[in-house]
Amino acid sequence: MQATLLSILALALLGTLHAQDSIPVQADFQQDKLTGRWYSIGLASNSNWFKEKRHLMKMCTTIISTTAEGNLEVTSTYPKGDQCVTRNSLYTKTEQPGRFSYTSPRWGSKHNIHVVETNYDEYALVATQISKGTGSSTMVLLYSRTKELSPERLEMFTQFSREQGLADDEILILPQTGEAGSTAM
């Protein structure tokens, strides 16, 4: 019985590691070029919070800067009710350029973040594997330097999200707002 349980846990861990390895990372990633202002254009996720809040989500403004240690400070501003809320996250660099880790102090979830593809001056596609307790979820974000992107970039985001196992009802092109929006990275 114990050996069977250990085998199941080992297979689950191996599956999680394989899923993380299967997410590509931008070749020749240049972290300094990722800094600056971005807008969340698309969000896809199979998490419960996304399903519950999807109808409320709007475009978000995100500022990315590099810390002295080489990590990323990610500051997102989004509307919540009649006010703007700002959330700061510190993405810790890993041994692989373009890959970061983050642990949510509020929820205790662990985030394995991959900058999948970017041309730095137009768009960035970011995929995150999130694990908390025994559950896990996937989140894909499409960032843009402007509030609009070409239909080709939107289709690239949708197609990549599907390749990560997300269904069409788990993929959202976010409605525009003023300077803030409602998503979480």
Coordinates of C-alpha atoms in Angstrom, one line a residue:
M1 CA 0.0 0.0 0.0
Q2 CA 2.7 2.5 1.0
A3 CA 4.8 1.6 -2.1
T4 CA 1.8 2.2 -4.3
L5 CA 1.1 5.5 -2.7
L6 CA 4.8 6.5 -3.2
S7 CA 4.6 5.4 -6.8
I8 CA 1.5 7.6 -7.4
L9 CA 3.2 10.6 -5.7
A10 CA 6.4 10.1 -7.7
L11 CA 4.4 9.9 -11.0
A12 CA 2.4 13.1 -10.0
L13 CA 5.7 14.9 -9.3
L14 CA 7.2 13.7 -12.5
G15 CA 4.1 14.9 -14.4
T16 CA 4.4 18.3 -12.7
L17 CA 8.1 18.6 -13.6
H18 CA 7.4 17.5 -17.2
A19 CA 4.6 20.1 -17.5
Q20 CA 7.0 22.8 -16.3
D21 CA 9.7 21.7 -18.7
S22 CA 7.2 21.6 -21.6
I23 CA 6.6 25.4 -21.4
P24 CA 9.2 27.1 -23.7
V25 CA 11.2 30.1 -22.7
Q26 CA 12.3 33.0 -24.9
A27 CA 15.6 32.2 -26.6
D28 CA 18.4 34.7 -25.7
F29 CA 16.1 36.3 -23.1
Q30 CA 17.2 39.9 -22.3
Q31 CA 15.6 40.9 -19.0
D32 CA 16.5 44.6 -19.2
K33 CA 14.4 44.9 -22.4
L34 CA 11.3 43.5 -20.6
T35 CA 11.2 46.4 -18.1
G36 CA 8.7 49.3 -18.4
R37 CA 5.0 49.7 -18.9
W38 CA 2.8 46.8 -20.2
Y39 CA -0.9 46.3 -20.6
S40 CA -2.6 43.0 -20.0
I41 CA -4.4 42.3 -23.2
G42 CA -5.3 38.6 -22.7
L43 CA -5.7 36.2 -19.8
A44 CA -6.3 32.5 -19.9
S45 CA -6.5 30.2 -16.8
N46 CA -8.1 27.0 -15.6
S47 CA -8.1 28.2 -12.0
N48 CA -11.3 28.5 -9.9
W49 CA -10.7 32.2 -9.1
F50 CA -10.6 33.0 -12.9
K51 CA -13.9 31.1 -13.4
E52 CA -15.5 33.1 -10.6
K53 CA -14.1 36.5 -11.5
R54 CA -13.9 36.3 -15.3
H55 CA -16.9 38.5 -15.9
L56 CA -15.4 41.3 -13.8
M57 CA -11.9 41.4 -15.4
K58 CA -10.6 44.3 -17.4
M59 CA -7.2 45.4 -18.8
C60 CA -4.5 45.9 -16.2
T61 CA -1.5 48.2 -16.3
T62 CA 1.8 46.5 -15.2
I63 CA 5.2 48.1 -14.6
I64 CA 8.2 45.7 -14.6
S65 CA 11.5 46.8 -13.1
T66 CA 14.7 45.0 -12.2
T67 CA 15.9 44.9 -8.6
A68 CA 19.6 45.2 -7.6
E69 CA 19.7 41.4 -7.2
G70 CA 18.5 40.9 -10.7
N71 CA 14.9 39.9 -9.8
L72 CA 11.8 41.5 -11.3
E73 CA 9.5 43.8 -9.4
V74 CA 6.1 43.6 -11.0
T75 CA 3.5 46.3 -10.0
S76 CA 0.0 45.8 -11.4
T77 CA -2.8 48.4 -11.1
Y78 CA -6.4 47.4 -11.7
P79 CA -9.9 48.8 -10.9
K80 CA -11.8 47.2 -8.1
G81 CA -15.2 48.7 -7.6
D82 CA -14.8 52.5 -7.8
Q83 CA -11.1 52.6 -6.9
C84 CA -7.8 51.5 -8.3
V85 CA -5.8 48.8 -6.5
T86 CA -2.1 48.2 -6.8
R87 CA -0.4 44.9 -6.2
N88 CA 3.4 44.4 -6.0
S89 CA 5.0 41.0 -6.7
L90 CA 8.7 40.0 -6.6
Y91 CA 9.6 37.5 -9.3
T92 CA 12.8 35.7 -8.3
K93 CA 15.2 34.8 -11.1
T94 CA 16.1 31.1 -11.6
E95 CA 19.1 29.4 -13.2
Q96 CA 17.3 29.7 -16.6
P97 CA 17.0 33.2 -18.1
G98 CA 13.4 34.1 -18.7
R99 CA 12.1 31.9 -15.9
F100 CA 11.1 33.1 -12.5
S101 CA 9.5 31.9 -9.3
Y102 CA 7.1 33.6 -7.0
T103 CA 5.3 32.6 -3.8
S104 CA 2.1 34.5 -3.0
P105 CA 2.2 35.7 0.6
R106 CA -1.6 35.9 0.6
W107 CA -2.5 32.5 -0.7
G108 CA 0.7 30.5 -0.3
S109 CA 0.6 29.4 -3.9
K110 CA 3.9 28.8 -5.8
H111 CA 4.2 30.2 -9.3
N112 CA 6.7 29.0 -11.9
I113 CA 6.8 31.8 -14.5
H114 CA 8.0 31.5 -18.1
V115 CA 8.5 34.4 -20.5
V116 CA 7.5 32.3 -23.5
E117 CA 7.9 34.8 -26.3
T118 CA 8.5 38.5 -26.7
N119 CA 9.8 41.0 -29.1
Y120 CA 10.2 43.5 -26.1
D121 CA 8.7 46.5 -27.9
E122 CA 5.3 45.1 -28.9
Y123 CA 4.2 42.1 -26.9
A124 CA 5.2 39.5 -24.3
L125 CA 3.6 36.1 -23.8
V126 CA 4.0 34.7 -20.3
A127 CA 2.9 31.3 -19.0
T128 CA 2.7 30.4 -15.3
Q129 CA 2.2 27.0 -13.6
I130 CA 0.6 27.6 -10.2
S131 CA 0.6 25.0 -7.4
K132 CA -1.1 25.2 -4.0
G133 CA -1.5 22.2 -1.7
T134 CA -2.6 19.3 -3.9
G135 CA -4.0 21.4 -6.8
S136 CA -2.4 23.1 -9.7
S137 CA -3.5 25.5 -12.5
T138 CA -2.1 27.1 -15.6
M139 CA -2.3 30.8 -16.4
V140 CA -1.2 32.5 -19.7
L141 CA -0.9 36.3 -20.0
L142 CA -0.5 38.4 -23.1
Y143 CA 1.1 41.8 -22.5
S144 CA 1.3 44.7 -24.9
R145 CA 3.1 48.0 -24.9
T146 CA -0.1 49.6 -26.2
K147 CA -3.7 49.0 -25.4
E148 CA -4.3 47.1 -28.7
L149 CA -2.6 44.3 -30.5
S150 CA -2.9 42.9 -34.0
P151 CA -5.4 40.0 -34.6
E152 CA -2.4 37.8 -35.4
R153 CA -0.9 38.3 -31.9
L154 CA -4.3 37.7 -30.3
E155 CA -4.6 34.5 -32.3
M156 CA -1.0 33.4 -31.2
F157 CA -2.1 33.9 -27.6
T158 CA -5.3 31.9 -28.1
Q159 CA -3.5 29.1 -29.9
F160 CA -0.7 28.9 -27.3
S161 CA -3.3 28.9 -24.5
R162 CA -5.1 25.9 -26.2
E163 CA -1.7 24.1 -26.5
Q164 CA -1.4 24.5 -22.7
G165 CA -4.7 22.6 -22.3
L166 CA -7.0 25.5 -21.8
A167 CA -10.5 25.5 -23.2
D168 CA -12.0 28.4 -25.2
D169 CA -14.1 29.4 -22.2
E170 CA -10.9 29.7 -20.1
I171 CA -9.4 32.2 -22.6
L172 CA -10.3 35.9 -22.4
I173 CA -9.3 39.0 -24.4
L174 CA -9.6 41.7 -21.7
P175 CA -11.9 44.8 -22.2
Q176 CA -10.0 48.1 -22.2
T177 CA -10.2 50.6 -19.3
G178 CA -8.5 53.9 -18.5
E179 CA -5.1 53.5 -16.9
A180 CA -6.0 50.5 -14.7
G181 CA -7.5 47.0 -15.3
S182 CA -8.4 43.9 -13.4
T183 CA -6.1 40.9 -13.7
A184 CA -3.5 39.3 -11.5
M185 CA -0.2 37.9 -12.7

